[in-house]
């Protein structure tokens, strides 16, 4: 458990009254975790390790919590084409079918003109939001959130922004606003089509770069929320409600996550973390999933499937994501399939 998780747990135990919207709490917690990840990436570059709830930063020789030994690294990274989510033929984009936005955890109803911008990541979140992170040439990343209603933006944080600095609903009129509490942070909210609401945000104050990023968006196509991870079996009554991929350090590292829901509050994250420079395969587990070694972390809330070269594959069902069990995690991991070539996103489906 991270220090953030511990603080959340402590406050909730002290002040628990009535029902808690756990999905909203988890979104805020994970948003803060992603902000810490960005700060660490500026220091550590493309190296990868597991920190807390399996953060994505690290250095050579980092030990995996609870497991003996060290992770050696090599220096070479292959040269490959930039990562692009595969196109979905026969599915309308947001401009043609705004009612489809955020309804399918496997599909993004927008794309990016890759002659104008590069993908850094993409996601479909379990509360009706589709997201792309893009970069327009040496500038700050731009995060674009898309939804069918303005209400979805209430409490929806932005990676890298202070939570209390992000405005809730504003006029979606295309005005670019500077965000208090940031150094030049900009937000633009607009309607790219009837029934579609979009918000673009960047930490830097380059309005021209923000305009170029918005211009690179394509609303007449659909893209797969492609990940190198597929779950062949799910726990009883569970559904995949969210998909997230980070390719900001591609092809050196890839971070993917599938979010499983059961009912209104049970949540489990299945995370794949790939590092091209990592060598050696762990096989010293304390559990068995199917016929393969696995490791249950000391906190009892994370189960890792071992033996996959260059990959950590973990099901996180611990606090605050309660509602699933170790047996559920084992079921999800037993049917997990990892792409043969993680550097070819077109093959992930």
Coordinates of C-alpha atoms in Angstrom, one line a residue:
X1 CA 0.0 0.0 0.0
X2 CA 1.3 3.5 -0.9
X3 CA 1.5 6.4 1.5
X4 CA -1.5 7.9 -0.4
X5 CA -3.5 4.7 0.1
X6 CA -2.7 4.6 3.8
X7 CA -3.8 8.2 4.3
X8 CA -7.0 7.5 2.5
X9 CA -7.6 4.4 4.5
X10 CA -6.9 6.2 7.8
X11 CA -9.3 9.1 7.0
X12 CA -12.1 6.8 5.9
X13 CA -11.8 4.7 9.0
X14 CA -11.9 7.7 11.3
X15 CA -14.7 9.5 9.5
X16 CA -16.7 6.7 7.8
X17 CA -20.4 7.4 7.7
X18 CA -22.9 6.3 5.2
X19 CA -22.0 5.1 1.7
X20 CA -18.8 6.0 -0.1
X21 CA -18.6 6.4 -3.9
X22 CA -15.6 4.2 -4.2
X23 CA -15.2 4.6 -8.0
X24 CA -14.9 8.4 -7.6
X25 CA -12.5 7.9 -4.7
X26 CA -10.4 5.5 -6.8
X27 CA -10.4 7.9 -9.7
X28 CA -9.0 10.7 -7.5
X29 CA -6.4 8.4 -5.9
X30 CA -5.2 7.1 -9.3
X31 CA -5.1 10.6 -10.8
X32 CA -2.8 11.8 -8.0
X33 CA -0.7 8.7 -8.5
X34 CA -0.3 9.5 -12.2
X35 CA 0.8 13.0 -11.4
X36 CA 3.5 11.6 -9.2
X37 CA 4.5 9.3 -12.1
X38 CA 5.0 12.3 -14.4
X39 CA 7.2 14.0 -11.9
X40 CA 9.3 10.9 -11.5
X41 CA 9.6 10.3 -15.2
X42 CA 11.3 13.6 -15.5
X43 CA 14.0 12.3 -13.2
X44 CA 14.3 8.7 -14.2
X45 CA 13.7 8.8 -17.9
X46 CA 12.5 5.5 -19.4
X47 CA 13.5 3.1 -16.7
X48 CA 10.8 1.1 -15.0
X49 CA 10.2 -0.5 -11.6
X50 CA 7.3 -1.2 -9.3
X51 CA 6.6 1.3 -6.6
X52 CA 3.6 1.3 -4.2
X53 CA 0.7 0.1 -6.2
X54 CA 3.0 -0.8 -9.1
X55 CA 4.0 2.7 -10.2
X56 CA 5.9 2.8 -13.5
X57 CA 9.2 4.4 -12.5
X58 CA 12.5 2.9 -11.4
X59 CA 16.2 2.3 -12.0
X60 CA 18.5 -0.6 -12.7
X61 CA 18.8 -3.1 -9.8
X62 CA 15.5 -2.2 -8.2
X63 CA 14.0 -4.9 -6.1
X64 CA 10.4 -6.0 -6.5
X65 CA 8.7 -5.5 -3.1
X66 CA 8.4 -8.9 -1.3
X67 CA 10.5 -10.8 -3.8
X68 CA 14.2 -11.6 -3.4
X69 CA 16.8 -10.6 -6.0
X70 CA 17.4 -7.8 -8.4
X71 CA 16.2 -6.9 -11.8
X72 CA 19.1 -6.5 -14.3
X73 CA 18.7 -4.2 -17.3
X74 CA 20.2 -4.0 -20.8
X75 CA 20.8 -0.9 -22.8
X76 CA 19.4 -1.5 -26.3
X77 CA 15.9 -0.4 -27.3
X78 CA 14.5 -1.3 -30.7
X79 CA 13.5 1.3 -33.2
X80 CA 9.9 0.9 -34.2
X81 CA 7.0 3.0 -35.5
X82 CA 5.1 5.2 -33.0
X83 CA 2.3 3.5 -31.2
X84 CA -1.2 4.1 -32.7
X85 CA -4.4 2.4 -31.5
X86 CA -5.8 0.3 -34.4
X87 CA -8.7 1.6 -36.4
X88 CA -12.1 -0.1 -36.0
X89 CA -13.9 -0.5 -39.3
X90 CA -17.6 -0.2 -39.4
X91 CA -18.0 1.8 -36.2
X92 CA -19.0 5.5 -36.4
X93 CA -17.0 8.3 -34.8
X94 CA -18.3 10.7 -32.2
X95 CA -19.4 13.2 -34.8
X96 CA -21.8 10.7 -36.4
X97 CA -22.9 8.8 -33.3
X98 CA -22.4 10.9 -30.2
X99 CA -24.6 8.5 -28.2
X100 CA -21.8 5.9 -28.5
X101 CA -19.1 7.9 -26.7
X102 CA -18.0 6.2 -23.5
X103 CA -20.3 3.2 -23.9
X104 CA -17.9 0.6 -25.0
X105 CA -14.7 0.1 -22.9
X106 CA -12.9 -1.3 -25.9
X107 CA -13.6 1.5 -28.4
X108 CA -12.5 5.2 -28.7
X109 CA -14.9 7.2 -30.9
X110 CA -12.2 9.7 -32.0
X111 CA -8.7 9.5 -33.5
X112 CA -5.6 11.6 -34.1
X113 CA -4.0 12.8 -37.3
X114 CA -0.5 11.3 -36.7
X115 CA 1.0 13.7 -39.3
X116 CA 0.2 16.5 -36.8
X117 CA 0.5 14.8 -33.4
X118 CA 1.7 11.7 -31.7
X119 CA -0.2 9.4 -29.3
X120 CA 1.1 9.3 -25.7
X121 CA -1.8 7.2 -24.4
X122 CA -5.4 6.4 -24.7
X123 CA -8.2 5.3 -22.3
X124 CA -11.9 4.5 -22.0
X125 CA -13.0 5.0 -18.4
X126 CA -15.8 3.3 -16.7
X127 CA -17.8 6.5 -16.1
X128 CA -18.5 7.5 -19.7
X129 CA -15.3 9.2 -20.7
X130 CA -12.9 8.6 -23.5
X131 CA -9.4 10.1 -23.3
X132 CA -6.4 10.6 -25.6
X133 CA -3.0 12.1 -24.6
X134 CA -1.0 13.5 -27.4
X135 CA 2.1 15.6 -28.2
X136 CA 2.5 18.0 -31.0
X137 CA 6.3 18.3 -31.3
X138 CA 8.5 18.9 -28.3
X139 CA 5.8 20.6 -26.3
X140 CA 3.8 19.7 -23.2
X141 CA 1.5 16.7 -23.4
X142 CA -2.2 17.6 -24.1
X143 CA -4.9 15.5 -22.5
X144 CA -8.3 15.4 -24.2
X145 CA -11.3 14.1 -22.4
X146 CA -14.6 13.4 -24.3
X147 CA -18.1 12.7 -22.9
X148 CA -21.7 12.8 -23.9
X149 CA -22.8 15.1 -21.1
X150 CA -21.3 18.1 -19.3
X151 CA -22.1 16.6 -15.9
X152 CA -19.4 14.0 -16.3
X153 CA -16.8 16.7 -16.0
X154 CA -17.8 17.5 -12.4
X155 CA -14.9 16.2 -10.3
X156 CA -13.1 14.8 -13.3
X157 CA -9.4 15.6 -12.6
X158 CA -6.7 16.3 -15.1
X159 CA -3.3 14.6 -15.0
X160 CA -0.7 16.9 -13.6
X161 CA -3.2 19.5 -12.4
X162 CA -4.0 20.2 -8.7
X163 CA -7.3 18.6 -8.0
X164 CA -8.8 21.7 -6.5
X165 CA -7.6 23.8 -9.5
X166 CA -9.6 22.0 -12.1
X167 CA -12.8 23.8 -12.9
X168 CA -16.0 21.8 -12.9
X169 CA -18.6 22.6 -15.6
X170 CA -17.8 25.7 -17.7
X171 CA -19.2 27.0 -21.0
X172 CA -18.1 24.6 -23.7
X173 CA -17.6 27.6 -26.1
X174 CA -14.0 27.0 -27.2
X175 CA -12.5 29.7 -24.9
X176 CA -9.0 28.9 -23.7
X177 CA -8.6 29.6 -20.0
X178 CA -5.6 29.7 -17.7
X179 CA -6.0 27.5 -14.7
X180 CA -5.2 28.9 -11.2
X181 CA -2.6 27.1 -9.2
X182 CA -0.6 26.1 -12.2
X183 CA 2.3 27.5 -14.1
X184 CA 0.7 28.5 -17.4
X185 CA -1.8 25.6 -17.3
X186 CA -4.4 25.9 -20.0
X187 CA -7.9 24.4 -20.5
X188 CA -10.2 24.6 -23.5
X189 CA -13.7 23.2 -23.5
X190 CA -15.8 22.9 -26.6
X191 CA -18.4 20.9 -28.5
X192 CA -16.7 19.3 -31.6
X193 CA -20.2 18.0 -32.7
X194 CA -23.7 18.1 -31.4
X195 CA -24.0 16.0 -28.3
X196 CA -20.3 15.7 -27.8
X197 CA -18.4 17.6 -25.1
X198 CA -14.6 17.8 -25.1
X199 CA -12.0 19.3 -22.8
X200 CA -8.3 19.7 -23.8
X201 CA -5.7 20.6 -21.1
X202 CA -2.0 21.2 -21.0
X203 CA 0.4 22.3 -18.2
X204 CA 2.4 24.6 -20.4
X205 CA 1.2 28.0 -21.5
X206 CA 1.7 27.5 -25.3
X207 CA -1.7 28.4 -26.7
X208 CA -0.5 27.7 -30.3
X209 CA 0.5 24.1 -29.3
X210 CA -2.9 23.6 -27.7
X211 CA -4.6 24.8 -30.9
X212 CA -2.5 22.4 -33.0
X213 CA -3.4 19.5 -30.7
X214 CA -7.1 20.3 -31.0
X215 CA -6.7 20.6 -34.8
X216 CA -5.1 17.1 -34.9
X217 CA -8.2 15.4 -33.4
X218 CA -10.4 13.4 -35.8
X219 CA -14.1 12.9 -34.8
X220 CA -15.2 10.8 -37.8
X221 CA -13.4 7.6 -36.9
X222 CA -13.2 4.9 -34.2
X223 CA -10.2 3.3 -32.7
X224 CA -9.7 0.2 -30.6
X225 CA -8.6 0.8 -27.0
X226 CA -5.9 -1.6 -28.0
X227 CA -3.7 -3.1 -25.2
X228 CA -1.2 -5.9 -25.3
X229 CA -3.3 -7.6 -22.6
X230 CA -6.4 -9.7 -23.1
X231 CA -8.4 -11.4 -20.4
X232 CA -9.8 -14.7 -21.6
X233 CA -11.7 -15.5 -18.3
X234 CA -13.4 -13.2 -15.8
X235 CA -14.5 -13.7 -12.2
X236 CA -18.2 -14.5 -11.7
X237 CA -20.4 -11.5 -12.5
X238 CA -17.4 -9.3 -13.3
X239 CA -17.2 -7.1 -16.4
X240 CA -14.3 -5.1 -18.0
X241 CA -15.4 -1.5 -17.5
X242 CA -12.3 0.4 -18.4
X243 CA -9.1 0.3 -20.5
X244 CA -6.0 2.5 -20.3
X245 CA -2.7 2.5 -22.1
X246 CA 0.4 4.6 -21.6
X247 CA 2.9 4.6 -24.5
X248 CA 4.6 7.9 -23.6
X249 CA 8.0 6.0 -23.4
X250 CA 7.2 3.5 -26.2
X251 CA 8.8 1.2 -27.2
X252 CA 11.0 1.1 -24.2
X253 CA 8.1 0.8 -21.8
X254 CA 4.4 0.1 -22.1
X255 CA 1.9 0.3 -19.3
X256 CA -1.6 -1.1 -19.8
X257 CA -4.5 -1.5 -17.4
X258 CA -7.9 -3.2 -17.6
X259 CA -10.5 -2.3 -14.9
X260 CA -12.9 -4.9 -13.7
X261 CA -16.2 -4.0 -12.0
X262 CA -18.7 -6.1 -10.1
X263 CA -21.8 -4.3 -9.0
X264 CA -21.5 -0.7 -7.8
X265 CA -18.4 -0.7 -5.7
X266 CA -16.2 -3.8 -6.4
X267 CA -13.2 -2.9 -8.4
X268 CA -10.0 -4.8 -9.5
X269 CA -7.2 -3.6 -11.8
X270 CA -5.2 -5.9 -14.0
X271 CA -2.0 -4.2 -14.9
X272 CA 0.7 -5.0 -17.5
X273 CA 4.0 -3.3 -17.2
X274 CA 6.6 -4.0 -19.9
X275 CA 10.2 -2.8 -20.0
X276 CA 12.3 -3.6 -23.0
X277 CA 15.5 -3.3 -21.0
X278 CA 14.6 -5.7 -18.3
X279 CA 16.2 -9.2 -18.6
X280 CA 15.7 -12.3 -16.6
X281 CA 12.4 -13.9 -15.6
X282 CA 11.1 -14.4 -12.0
X283 CA 9.7 -17.8 -11.1
X284 CA 10.0 -17.8 -7.3
X285 CA 6.4 -17.5 -6.3
X286 CA 4.3 -18.4 -3.3
X287 CA 1.1 -19.3 -5.2
X288 CA 0.2 -21.2 -8.3
X289 CA -2.2 -19.9 -11.0
X290 CA -3.2 -22.8 -13.2
X291 CA 0.2 -24.4 -13.7
X292 CA 2.2 -21.2 -13.5
X293 CA 4.0 -19.6 -10.5
X294 CA 2.5 -16.5 -9.0
X295 CA 3.3 -14.3 -6.1
X296 CA 0.8 -12.9 -3.5
X297 CA 2.2 -9.6 -2.1
X298 CA 2.5 -9.3 1.7
X299 CA -0.4 -6.8 1.9
X300 CA -2.7 -9.6 0.5
X301 CA -4.2 -7.3 -2.1
X302 CA -2.0 -7.9 -5.2
X303 CA -1.3 -11.1 -7.1
X304 CA 1.4 -11.3 -9.8
X305 CA 1.7 -13.9 -12.5
X306 CA 5.3 -14.8 -12.9
X307 CA 7.4 -16.1 -15.7
X308 CA 6.6 -13.6 -18.5
X309 CA 9.7 -12.1 -20.1
X310 CA 10.1 -8.3 -19.7
X311 CA 6.6 -8.1 -18.1
X312 CA 5.1 -7.6 -14.7
X313 CA 1.4 -8.8 -14.8
X314 CA -0.5 -8.0 -11.6
X315 CA -4.1 -8.1 -10.5
X316 CA -4.7 -5.5 -7.8
X317 CA -7.8 -6.1 -5.7
X318 CA -6.7 -4.6 -2.4
X319 CA -7.7 -1.4 -0.5
X320 CA -9.3 0.8 -1.6
X321 CA -10.5 -1.3 -4.5
X322 CA -12.4 -3.7 -2.3
X323 CA -14.9 -6.4 -3.5
X324 CA -12.8 -8.9 -5.3
X325 CA -10.8 -11.8 -3.7
X326 CA -7.5 -13.6 -4.3
X327 CA -9.5 -16.3 -6.1
X328 CA -11.0 -13.7 -8.4
X329 CA -7.6 -12.4 -9.2
X330 CA -6.3 -15.9 -9.9
X331 CA -9.2 -16.4 -12.3
X332 CA -8.4 -13.2 -14.2
X333 CA -4.7 -14.0 -14.4
X334 CA -5.2 -17.6 -15.4
X335 CA -6.9 -16.5 -18.6
X336 CA -4.7 -13.5 -19.3
X337 CA -3.0 -13.4 -22.7
X338 CA -0.1 -11.1 -23.5
X339 CA 0.7 -10.1 -27.1
X340 CA 3.7 -11.9 -28.7
X341 CA 5.2 -8.7 -29.9
X342 CA 4.5 -5.8 -27.6
X343 CA 6.2 -3.3 -29.9
X344 CA 3.5 -3.9 -32.6
X345 CA 0.3 -2.3 -31.4
X346 CA -1.5 -3.3 -34.6
X347 CA -1.0 -6.9 -33.4
X348 CA -2.5 -6.4 -30.0
X349 CA -6.0 -7.3 -31.1

